[in-house]
Coordinates of C-alpha atoms in Angstrom, one line a residue:
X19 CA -165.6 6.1 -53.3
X20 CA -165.8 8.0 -50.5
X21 CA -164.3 7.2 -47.1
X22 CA -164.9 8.7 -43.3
X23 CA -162.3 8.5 -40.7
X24 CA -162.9 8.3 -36.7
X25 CA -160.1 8.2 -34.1
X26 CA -160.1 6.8 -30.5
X27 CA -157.6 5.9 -27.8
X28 CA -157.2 3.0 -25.9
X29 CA -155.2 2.1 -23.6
X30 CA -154.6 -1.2 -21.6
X31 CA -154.6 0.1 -18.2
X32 CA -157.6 1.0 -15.5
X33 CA -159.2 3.9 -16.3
X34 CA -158.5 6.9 -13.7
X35 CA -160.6 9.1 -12.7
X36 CA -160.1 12.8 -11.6
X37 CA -158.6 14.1 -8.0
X38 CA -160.0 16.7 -7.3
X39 CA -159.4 17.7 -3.6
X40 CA -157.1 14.8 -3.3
X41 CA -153.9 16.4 -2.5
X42 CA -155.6 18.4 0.9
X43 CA -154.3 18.3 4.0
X44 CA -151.1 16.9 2.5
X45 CA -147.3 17.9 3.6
X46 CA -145.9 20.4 1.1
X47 CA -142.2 20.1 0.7
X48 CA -140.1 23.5 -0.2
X49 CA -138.8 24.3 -3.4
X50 CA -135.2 23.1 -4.4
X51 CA -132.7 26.7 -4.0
X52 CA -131.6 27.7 -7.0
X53 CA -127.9 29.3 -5.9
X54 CA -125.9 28.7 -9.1
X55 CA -126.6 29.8 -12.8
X56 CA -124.3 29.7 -16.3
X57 CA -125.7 30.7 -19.7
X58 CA -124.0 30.4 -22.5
X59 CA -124.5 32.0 -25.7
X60 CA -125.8 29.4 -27.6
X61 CA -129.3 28.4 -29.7
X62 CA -130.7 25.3 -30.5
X63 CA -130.5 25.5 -34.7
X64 CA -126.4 25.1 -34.6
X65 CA -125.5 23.4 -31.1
X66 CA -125.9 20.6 -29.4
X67 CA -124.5 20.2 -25.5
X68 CA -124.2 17.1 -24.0
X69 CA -124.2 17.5 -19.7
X70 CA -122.6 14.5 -17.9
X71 CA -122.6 15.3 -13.9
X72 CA -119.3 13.5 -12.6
X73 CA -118.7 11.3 -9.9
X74 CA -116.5 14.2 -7.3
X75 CA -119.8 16.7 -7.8
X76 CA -118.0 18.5 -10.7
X77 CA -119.7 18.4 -14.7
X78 CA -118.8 18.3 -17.6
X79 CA -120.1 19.4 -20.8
X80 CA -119.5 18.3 -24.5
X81 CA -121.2 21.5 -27.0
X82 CA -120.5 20.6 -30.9
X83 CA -122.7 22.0 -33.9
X84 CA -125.0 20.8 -35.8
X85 CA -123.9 21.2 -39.0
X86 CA -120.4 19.5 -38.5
X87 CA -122.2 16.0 -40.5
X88 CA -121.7 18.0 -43.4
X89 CA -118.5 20.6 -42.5
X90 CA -116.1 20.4 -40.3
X91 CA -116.2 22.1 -37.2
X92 CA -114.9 22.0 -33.6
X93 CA -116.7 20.4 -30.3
X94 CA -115.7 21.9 -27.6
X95 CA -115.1 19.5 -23.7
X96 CA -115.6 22.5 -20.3
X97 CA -114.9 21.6 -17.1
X98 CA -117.1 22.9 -14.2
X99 CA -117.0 22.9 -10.5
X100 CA -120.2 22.4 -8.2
X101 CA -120.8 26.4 -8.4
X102 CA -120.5 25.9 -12.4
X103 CA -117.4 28.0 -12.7
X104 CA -115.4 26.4 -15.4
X105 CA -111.8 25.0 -14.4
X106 CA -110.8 24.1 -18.0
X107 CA -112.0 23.4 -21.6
X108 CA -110.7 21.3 -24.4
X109 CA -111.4 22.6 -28.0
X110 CA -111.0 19.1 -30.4
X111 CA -111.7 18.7 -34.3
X112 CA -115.2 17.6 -35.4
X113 CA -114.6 15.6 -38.0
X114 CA -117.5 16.0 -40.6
X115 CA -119.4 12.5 -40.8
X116 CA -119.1 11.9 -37.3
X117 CA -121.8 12.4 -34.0
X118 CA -121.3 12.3 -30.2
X119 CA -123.4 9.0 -29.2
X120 CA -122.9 8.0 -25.6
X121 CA -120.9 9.1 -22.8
X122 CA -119.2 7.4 -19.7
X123 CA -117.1 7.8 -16.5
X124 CA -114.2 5.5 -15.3
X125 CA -112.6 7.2 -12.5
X126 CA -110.5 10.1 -13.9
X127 CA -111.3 9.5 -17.7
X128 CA -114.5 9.8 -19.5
X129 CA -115.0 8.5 -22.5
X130 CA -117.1 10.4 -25.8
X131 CA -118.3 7.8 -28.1
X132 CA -119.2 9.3 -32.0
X133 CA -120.3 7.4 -34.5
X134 CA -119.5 8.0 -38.1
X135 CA -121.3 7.7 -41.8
X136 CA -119.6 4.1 -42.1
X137 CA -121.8 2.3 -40.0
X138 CA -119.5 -0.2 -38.7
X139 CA -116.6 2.4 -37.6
X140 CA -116.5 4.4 -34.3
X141 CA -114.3 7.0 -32.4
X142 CA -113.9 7.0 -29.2
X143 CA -112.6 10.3 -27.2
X144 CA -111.0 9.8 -24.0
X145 CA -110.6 12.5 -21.9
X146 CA -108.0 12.8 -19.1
X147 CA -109.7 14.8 -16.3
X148 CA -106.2 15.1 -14.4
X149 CA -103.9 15.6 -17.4
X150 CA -106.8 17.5 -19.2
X151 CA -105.9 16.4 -22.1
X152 CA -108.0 14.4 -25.0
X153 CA -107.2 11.5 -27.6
X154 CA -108.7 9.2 -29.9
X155 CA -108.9 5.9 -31.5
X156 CA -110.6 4.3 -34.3
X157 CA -112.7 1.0 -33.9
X158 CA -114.7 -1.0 -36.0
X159 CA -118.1 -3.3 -34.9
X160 CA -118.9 -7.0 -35.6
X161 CA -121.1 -6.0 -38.0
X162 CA -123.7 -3.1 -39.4
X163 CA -126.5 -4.3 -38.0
X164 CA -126.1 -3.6 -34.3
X165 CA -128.3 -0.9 -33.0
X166 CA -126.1 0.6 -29.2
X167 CA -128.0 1.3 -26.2
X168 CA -125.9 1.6 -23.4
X169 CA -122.2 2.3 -22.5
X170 CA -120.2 1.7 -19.5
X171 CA -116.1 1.7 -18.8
X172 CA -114.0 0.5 -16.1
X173 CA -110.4 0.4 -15.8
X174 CA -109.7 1.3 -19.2
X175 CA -112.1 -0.9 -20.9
X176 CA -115.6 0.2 -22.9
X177 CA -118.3 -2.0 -22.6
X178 CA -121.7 -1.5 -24.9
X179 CA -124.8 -3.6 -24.9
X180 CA -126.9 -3.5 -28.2
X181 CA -129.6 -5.0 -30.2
X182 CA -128.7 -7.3 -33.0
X183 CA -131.6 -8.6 -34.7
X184 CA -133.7 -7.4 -31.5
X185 CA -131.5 -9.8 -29.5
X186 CA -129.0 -8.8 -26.9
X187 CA -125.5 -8.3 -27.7
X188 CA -123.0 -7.0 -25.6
X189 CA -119.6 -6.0 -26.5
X190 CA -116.0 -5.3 -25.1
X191 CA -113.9 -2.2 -26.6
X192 CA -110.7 -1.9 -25.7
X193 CA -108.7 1.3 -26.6
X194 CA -105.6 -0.4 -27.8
X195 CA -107.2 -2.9 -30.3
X196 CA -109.5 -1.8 -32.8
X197 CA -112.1 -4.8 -33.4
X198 CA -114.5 -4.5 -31.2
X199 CA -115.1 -7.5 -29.7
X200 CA -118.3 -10.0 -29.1
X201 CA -119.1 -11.0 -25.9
X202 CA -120.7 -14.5 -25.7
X203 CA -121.8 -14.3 -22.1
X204 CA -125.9 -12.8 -22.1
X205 CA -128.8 -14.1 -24.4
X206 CA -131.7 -12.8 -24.6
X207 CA -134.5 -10.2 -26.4
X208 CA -134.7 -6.6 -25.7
X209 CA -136.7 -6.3 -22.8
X210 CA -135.3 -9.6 -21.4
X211 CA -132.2 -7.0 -20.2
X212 CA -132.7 -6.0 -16.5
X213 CA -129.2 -4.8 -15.6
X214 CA -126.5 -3.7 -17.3
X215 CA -123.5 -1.8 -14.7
X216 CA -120.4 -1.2 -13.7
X217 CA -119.5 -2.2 -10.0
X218 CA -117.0 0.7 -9.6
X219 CA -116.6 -1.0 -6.1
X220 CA -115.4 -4.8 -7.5
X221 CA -114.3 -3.3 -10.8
X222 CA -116.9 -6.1 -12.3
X223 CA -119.2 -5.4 -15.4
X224 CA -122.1 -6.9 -14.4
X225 CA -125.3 -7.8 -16.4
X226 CA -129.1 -9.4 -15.6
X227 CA -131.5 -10.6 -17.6
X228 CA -135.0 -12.5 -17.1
X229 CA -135.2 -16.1 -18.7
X230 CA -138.7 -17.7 -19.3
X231 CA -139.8 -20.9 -21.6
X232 CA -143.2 -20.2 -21.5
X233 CA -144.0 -22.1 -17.8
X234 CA -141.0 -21.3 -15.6
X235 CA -138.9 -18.3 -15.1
X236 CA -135.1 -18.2 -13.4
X237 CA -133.4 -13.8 -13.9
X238 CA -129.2 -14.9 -14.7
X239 CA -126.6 -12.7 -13.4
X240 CA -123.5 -12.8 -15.2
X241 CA -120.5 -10.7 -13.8
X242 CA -117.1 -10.1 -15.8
X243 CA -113.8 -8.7 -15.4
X244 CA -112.5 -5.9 -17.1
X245 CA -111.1 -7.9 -20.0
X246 CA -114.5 -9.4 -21.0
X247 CA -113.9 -12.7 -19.0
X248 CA -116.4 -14.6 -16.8
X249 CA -115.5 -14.6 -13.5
X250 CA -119.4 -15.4 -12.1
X251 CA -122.5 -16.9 -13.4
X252 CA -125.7 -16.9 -11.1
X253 CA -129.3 -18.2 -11.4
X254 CA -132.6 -17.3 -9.3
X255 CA -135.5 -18.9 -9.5
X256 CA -139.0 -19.3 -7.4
X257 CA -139.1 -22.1 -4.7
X258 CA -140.2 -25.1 -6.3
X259 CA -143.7 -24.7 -4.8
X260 CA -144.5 -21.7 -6.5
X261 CA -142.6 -21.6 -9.6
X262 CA -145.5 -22.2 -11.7
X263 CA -147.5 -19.3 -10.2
X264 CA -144.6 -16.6 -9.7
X265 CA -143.0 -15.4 -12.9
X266 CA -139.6 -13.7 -12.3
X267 CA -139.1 -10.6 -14.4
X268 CA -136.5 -8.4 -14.9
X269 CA -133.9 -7.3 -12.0
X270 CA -132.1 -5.0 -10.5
X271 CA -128.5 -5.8 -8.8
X272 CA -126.9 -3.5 -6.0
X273 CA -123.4 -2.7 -5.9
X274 CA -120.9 -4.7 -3.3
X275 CA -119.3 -8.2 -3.1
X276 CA -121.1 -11.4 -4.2
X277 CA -122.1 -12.2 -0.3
X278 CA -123.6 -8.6 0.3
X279 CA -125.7 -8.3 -3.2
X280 CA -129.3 -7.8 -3.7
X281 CA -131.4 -8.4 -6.5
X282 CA -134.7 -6.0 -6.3
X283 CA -136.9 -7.0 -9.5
X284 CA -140.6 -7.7 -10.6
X285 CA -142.2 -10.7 -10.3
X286 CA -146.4 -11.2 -12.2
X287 CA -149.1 -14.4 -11.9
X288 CA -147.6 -16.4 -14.4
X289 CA -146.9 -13.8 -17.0
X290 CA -143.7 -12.2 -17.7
X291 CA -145.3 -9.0 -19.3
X292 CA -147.5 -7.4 -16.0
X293 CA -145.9 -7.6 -12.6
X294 CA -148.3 -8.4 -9.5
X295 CA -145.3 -7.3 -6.7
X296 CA -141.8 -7.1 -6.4
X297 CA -139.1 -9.5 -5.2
X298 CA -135.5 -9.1 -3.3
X299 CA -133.1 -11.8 -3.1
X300 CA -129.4 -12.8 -2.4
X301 CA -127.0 -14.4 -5.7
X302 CA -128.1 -17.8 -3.2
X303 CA -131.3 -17.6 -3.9
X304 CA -132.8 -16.2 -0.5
X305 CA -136.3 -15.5 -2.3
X306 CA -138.4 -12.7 -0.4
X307 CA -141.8 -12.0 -2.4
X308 CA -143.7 -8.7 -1.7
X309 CA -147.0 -7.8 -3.6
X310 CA -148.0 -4.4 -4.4
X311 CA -151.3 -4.8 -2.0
X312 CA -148.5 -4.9 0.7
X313 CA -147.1 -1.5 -0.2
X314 CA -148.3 1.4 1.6
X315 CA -148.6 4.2 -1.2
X316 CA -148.9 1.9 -4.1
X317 CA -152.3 2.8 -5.0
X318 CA -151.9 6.1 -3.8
X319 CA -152.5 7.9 -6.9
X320 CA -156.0 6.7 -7.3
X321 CA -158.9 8.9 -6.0
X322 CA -159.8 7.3 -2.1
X323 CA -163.1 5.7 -3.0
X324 CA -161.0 3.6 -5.7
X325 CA -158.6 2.8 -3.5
X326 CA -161.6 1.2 -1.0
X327 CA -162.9 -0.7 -3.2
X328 CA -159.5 -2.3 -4.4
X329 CA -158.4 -3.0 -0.6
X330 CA -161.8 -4.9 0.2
X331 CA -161.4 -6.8 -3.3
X332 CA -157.7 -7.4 -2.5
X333 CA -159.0 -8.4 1.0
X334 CA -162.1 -10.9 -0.2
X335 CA -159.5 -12.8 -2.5
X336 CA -156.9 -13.2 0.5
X337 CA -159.7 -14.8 2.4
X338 CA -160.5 -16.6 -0.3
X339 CA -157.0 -18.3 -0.9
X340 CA -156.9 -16.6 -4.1
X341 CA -154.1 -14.8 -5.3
X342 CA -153.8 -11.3 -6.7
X343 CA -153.8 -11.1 -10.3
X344 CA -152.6 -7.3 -11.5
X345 CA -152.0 -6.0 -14.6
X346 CA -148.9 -3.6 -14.0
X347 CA -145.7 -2.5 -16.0
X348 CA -142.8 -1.2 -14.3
X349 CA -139.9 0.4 -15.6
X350 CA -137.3 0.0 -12.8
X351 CA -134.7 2.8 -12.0
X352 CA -130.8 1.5 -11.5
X353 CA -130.6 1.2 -7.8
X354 CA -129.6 3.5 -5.3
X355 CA -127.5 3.7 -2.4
X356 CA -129.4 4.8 1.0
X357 CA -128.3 5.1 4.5
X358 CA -130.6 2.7 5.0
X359 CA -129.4 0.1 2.6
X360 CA -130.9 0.5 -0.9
X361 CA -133.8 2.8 -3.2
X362 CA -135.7 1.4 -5.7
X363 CA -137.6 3.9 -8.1
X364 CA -139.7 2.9 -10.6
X365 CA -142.0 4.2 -12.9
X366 CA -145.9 2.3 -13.5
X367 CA -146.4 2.3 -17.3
X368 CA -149.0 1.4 -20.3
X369 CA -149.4 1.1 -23.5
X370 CA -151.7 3.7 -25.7
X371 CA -153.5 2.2 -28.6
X372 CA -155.6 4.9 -31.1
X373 CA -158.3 3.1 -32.7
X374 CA -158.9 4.3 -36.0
X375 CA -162.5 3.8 -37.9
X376 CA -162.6 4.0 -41.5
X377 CA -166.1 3.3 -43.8
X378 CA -165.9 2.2 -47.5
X379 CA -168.7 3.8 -49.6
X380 CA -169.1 2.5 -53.2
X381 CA -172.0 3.3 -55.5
X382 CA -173.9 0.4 -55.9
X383 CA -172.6 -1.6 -52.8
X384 CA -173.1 -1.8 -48.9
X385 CA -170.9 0.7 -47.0
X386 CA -168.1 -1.8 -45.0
X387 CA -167.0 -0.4 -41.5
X388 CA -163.3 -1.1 -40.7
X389 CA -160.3 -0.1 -38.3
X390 CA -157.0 -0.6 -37.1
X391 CA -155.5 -1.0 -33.9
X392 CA -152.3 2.2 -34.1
X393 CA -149.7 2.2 -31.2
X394 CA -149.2 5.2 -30.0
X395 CA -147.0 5.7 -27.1
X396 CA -146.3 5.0 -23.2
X397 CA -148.5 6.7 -20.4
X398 CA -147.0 6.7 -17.1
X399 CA -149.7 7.2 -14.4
X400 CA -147.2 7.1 -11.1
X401 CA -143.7 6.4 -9.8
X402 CA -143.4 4.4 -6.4
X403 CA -140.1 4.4 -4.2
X404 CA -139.4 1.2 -2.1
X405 CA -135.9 1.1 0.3
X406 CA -134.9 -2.0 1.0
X407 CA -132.2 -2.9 4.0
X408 CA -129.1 -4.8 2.9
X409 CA -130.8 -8.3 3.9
X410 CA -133.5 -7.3 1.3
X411 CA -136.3 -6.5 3.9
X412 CA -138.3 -4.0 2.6
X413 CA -138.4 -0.8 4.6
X414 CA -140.5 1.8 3.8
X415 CA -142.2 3.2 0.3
X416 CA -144.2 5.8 -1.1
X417 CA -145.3 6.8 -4.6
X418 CA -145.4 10.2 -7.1
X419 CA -148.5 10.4 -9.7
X420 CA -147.3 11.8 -12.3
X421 CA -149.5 13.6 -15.4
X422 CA -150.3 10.9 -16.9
X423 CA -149.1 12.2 -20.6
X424 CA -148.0 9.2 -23.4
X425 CA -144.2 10.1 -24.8
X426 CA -143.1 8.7 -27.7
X427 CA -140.4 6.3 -26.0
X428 CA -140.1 3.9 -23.2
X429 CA -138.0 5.9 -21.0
X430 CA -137.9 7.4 -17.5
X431 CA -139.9 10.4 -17.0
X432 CA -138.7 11.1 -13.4
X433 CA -135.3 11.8 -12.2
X434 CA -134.2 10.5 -8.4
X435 CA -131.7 10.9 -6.1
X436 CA -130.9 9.7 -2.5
X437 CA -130.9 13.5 -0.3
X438 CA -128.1 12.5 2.6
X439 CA -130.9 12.7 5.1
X440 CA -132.5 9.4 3.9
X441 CA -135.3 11.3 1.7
X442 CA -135.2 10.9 -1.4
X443 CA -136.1 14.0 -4.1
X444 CA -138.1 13.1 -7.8
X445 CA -138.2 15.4 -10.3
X446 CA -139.6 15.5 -13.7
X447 CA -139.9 18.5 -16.1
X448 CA -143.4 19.6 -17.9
X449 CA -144.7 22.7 -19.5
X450 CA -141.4 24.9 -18.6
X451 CA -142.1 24.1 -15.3
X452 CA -139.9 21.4 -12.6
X453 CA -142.2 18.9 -10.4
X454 CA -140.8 17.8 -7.4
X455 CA -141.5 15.7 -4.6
X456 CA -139.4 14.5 -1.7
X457 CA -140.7 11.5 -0.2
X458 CA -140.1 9.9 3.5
X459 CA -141.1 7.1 5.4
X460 CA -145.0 7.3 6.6
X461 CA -145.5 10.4 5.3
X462 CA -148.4 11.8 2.7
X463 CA -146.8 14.2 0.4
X464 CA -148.3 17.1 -2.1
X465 CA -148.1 15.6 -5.6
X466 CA -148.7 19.1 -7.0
X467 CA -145.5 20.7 -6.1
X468 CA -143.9 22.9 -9.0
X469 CA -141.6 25.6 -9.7
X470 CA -140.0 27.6 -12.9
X471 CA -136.0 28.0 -13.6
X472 CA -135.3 31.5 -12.3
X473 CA -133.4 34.0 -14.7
X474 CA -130.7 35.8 -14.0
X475 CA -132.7 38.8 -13.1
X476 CA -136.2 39.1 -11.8
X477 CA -137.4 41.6 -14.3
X478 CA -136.0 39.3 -17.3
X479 CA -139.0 37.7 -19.0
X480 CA -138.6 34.1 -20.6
X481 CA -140.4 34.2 -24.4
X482 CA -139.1 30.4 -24.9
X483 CA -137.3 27.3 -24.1
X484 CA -136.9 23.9 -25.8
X485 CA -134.8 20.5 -25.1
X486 CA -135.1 21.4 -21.5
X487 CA -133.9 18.7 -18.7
X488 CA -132.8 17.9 -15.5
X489 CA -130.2 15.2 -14.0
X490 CA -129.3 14.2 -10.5
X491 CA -126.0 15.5 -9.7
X492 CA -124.7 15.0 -6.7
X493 CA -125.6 15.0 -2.5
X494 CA -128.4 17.1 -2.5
X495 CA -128.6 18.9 -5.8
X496 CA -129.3 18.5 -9.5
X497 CA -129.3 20.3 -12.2
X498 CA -131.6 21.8 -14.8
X499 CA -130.2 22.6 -18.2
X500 CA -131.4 23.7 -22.0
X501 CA -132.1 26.2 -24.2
X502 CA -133.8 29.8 -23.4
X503 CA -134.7 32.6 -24.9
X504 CA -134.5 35.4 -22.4
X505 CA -136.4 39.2 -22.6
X506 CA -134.7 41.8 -20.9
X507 CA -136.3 44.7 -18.9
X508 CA -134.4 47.1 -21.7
X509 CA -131.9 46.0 -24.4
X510 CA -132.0 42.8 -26.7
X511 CA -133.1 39.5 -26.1
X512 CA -131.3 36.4 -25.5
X513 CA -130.6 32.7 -26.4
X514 CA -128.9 31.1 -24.4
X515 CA -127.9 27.6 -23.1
X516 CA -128.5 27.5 -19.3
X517 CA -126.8 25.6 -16.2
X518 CA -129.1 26.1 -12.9
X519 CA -128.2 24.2 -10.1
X520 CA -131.5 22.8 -7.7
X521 CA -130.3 22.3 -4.0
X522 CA -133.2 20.7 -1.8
X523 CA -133.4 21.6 1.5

């Protein structure tokens, strides 16, 4: 029996077609500066560096080695200022067994959590940026089956949200006891989870997730105090008019009081999975409803004879009475402060499917066609940017296409950050190379904008580089960070693990 294989892709989103000539006559922003660069000895087969850019535009970075699962070892915490000269470091024991898991900031601590081979146990590092000293504590789960996402801390508490069974859970930790404590406040499955913060300005943990039976929708708010206890519950839904047509989706919530918060989500044609427009609202239920037809740059990515033809279609249903039925995913950005009230960044997403043909041939017998449907990723075609006021109005917006790859994982691609001038800078990494675009209101930007991470000399020549990335760090920079391998103009080559700070102009 012989059998014959054919692949395909497929994917559930329009197709796109090429751009050539499309990015003409377009504003090209500068280049980020690149003032400020530390290398490290260091190469990717034994160490691992964690960079966490801190709330007072200083950084910190955790470095431990990879074999310390299996030996012991020592991690190592450095302090750097904003021109990466380091202030301090803190050399701690790696206990074998045990791996650096998530990271978080609560005003002068920050807090390194490892797991460990027994499933159920944790540690939990605190460092002391003022007393620059470090100390731990043991802690134990519910249970072994909870899979950790996220981690947040404020006023001495941890708070984690997880998957337990692919249903929410969310847990407090709190230093001095070691059960680790279930809190009963948010249902939900995994992409149910809109929000999950810290309001470093309430002190509130705060959480929001999208509720559906099927017909109607309402997204729940939940806020806590920094013991774990309910202090506010909240509930949005669509006027009664329209609840049957608008589905709300998952939220957003900006920072503030509970009379000055937004939140900016996704709403689709009765469907909870693709979004039609987005939505802003108060924790009252002051429902505003904006489509993406109403967006300026939405559709920006798409060559200009596609975008015609979907304005006079979007047009002929309007006059029709008929509404706009759009098959979008977003994955939304936590918001951002903006001089003018608040940023929105999110990222336009869709699933990849490879179609895979395989034919039975038998001696004797008919040869049987068959296949199967493999997933095989996420493709992200574009980002858009919407800035909202603090009544929820929306502003002003633009959009980014991106390269339209698939990755592995439903993550952002793009990293933002509000410049102090009101623009706001997007950059994603690709091929050794840094995109970048800094958008503004009205204004038609370059999408093709790139630029390599310098060396420390000009006649150095980089052979390599892997587990490369970039974060927002503070005001107007970021910074760029990984491994490098580095060819001098004479002597030895390099590896090395590089800090380069990008300062946009």
């Amino acid at each position: 029996m012989r059998i014959f294989f054919a692949c395909f892709l497929l994917w559930s989103g329009p197709f796109l077609l090429s751009t050539p000539g499309q990015a003409q006559d377009r504003e090209k922003p500068a280049a980020p500066e690149q003032t400020h660069r530390l290398e490290l000895e260091s190469d990717s087969f034994n160490d691992e560096h964690w960079v966490q850019p801190l709330t007072d535009s200083t950084l910190l970075l955790i470095s431990t080695k990879n074999g310390s699962w299996f030996s012991k070892s020592d991690f190592l915490v450095t302090h750097y200022n904003h021109q990466l000269e380091q202030r301090w470091q803190l050399k701690e024991e790696h206990k074998t067994g045990t791996e650096l898991y998530k990271v978080a900031q609560d005003g002068n601590q920050v807090y390194l959590l490892f797991s460990t081979r027994e499933i159920k146990k944790l540690w939990l590092y605190r460092v002391d940026l003022q007393q620059k000293t470090i100390s731990k504590t043991e802690h134990v789960l519910p249970n072994s089956y909870i899979n950790l996402q996220e981690m947040s801390a404020v006023q001495g508490n941890v708070f984690l949200s997880g998957l337990e069974n692919y249903k929410l859970s969310m847990l407090h930790l709190d230093p001095a006891e070691e059960e680790i404590r279930r809190l009963p406040a948010v249902y939900g499955m995994e992409d149910d989870l809109g929000d999950f913060r810290i309001d470093t300005l309430t002190k509130a943990v705060e959480f929001v997730v999208a509720e559906s039976n099927g017909i109607r929708s309402r997204v729940q708010t939940k806020r806590l105090n920094p013991k774990g206890e309910v202090i506010g519950t909240y509930f949005l839904q669509p006027p009664i008019n329209s609840r049957e047509d608008n589905t709300l989706q998952v939220a957003r919530l900006t920072p503030g009081d509970t009379l000055t918060k937004r939140l900016i989500g996704t709403f689709g044609y009765r469907t909870n999975i693709f979004a039609k427009g987005l939505f802003s609202s108060d924790l009252t239920g002051n429902l505003k409803l904006y489509d993406f037809p109403q967006l300026s740059y939405f559709f920006d990515y798409l060559p200009a004879r596609r975008q015609r033809r979907l304005k006079a279609k979007f047009a002929k249903r309007e006059a029709q009475g008929k509404p706009h039925i759009l098959r979008y995913r977003l994955l939304l950005h936590p918001i951002l402060q903006h001089p003018q009230g608040y940023a929105l960044v999110g990222e336009i997403y869709y699933p990849q499917y490879r179609s895979q043909t395989y034919v039975t041939n038998s001696p004797g017998s008919f040869t049987h066609p068959d296949g199967r449907r493999l997933f095989d990723g996420f493709r992200f075609t574009h980002a858009i940017v919407c800035v909202f006021d603090r009544q929820g109005n929306l502003l002003w917006d633009n959009s980014y296409k991106l390269p339209n790859e698939t990755y592995p994982e439903l993550v952002p691609q793009v990293e933002a950050g509000v410049l102090p001038d009101g623009r706001i800078a997007m950059v994603y990494l690709e091929d050794e190379e840094l995109h970048h675009k800094t958008v503004k209101p009205g204004a038609s930007i370059s999408d093709e904008e790139k630029f390599k991470v310098r060396t420390q000399s000009e006649t150095e020549k980089l052979v390599g580089s892997n587990r490369e990335g970039v974060s927002y760090w503070y005001g107007n920079t970021f910074v760029a960070f990984g491994f490098q391998r580095i060819r001098p103009a004479q002597g030895e080559s390099r590896t090395v693990f590089y800090l380069q700070n990008l300062q946009f102009k």
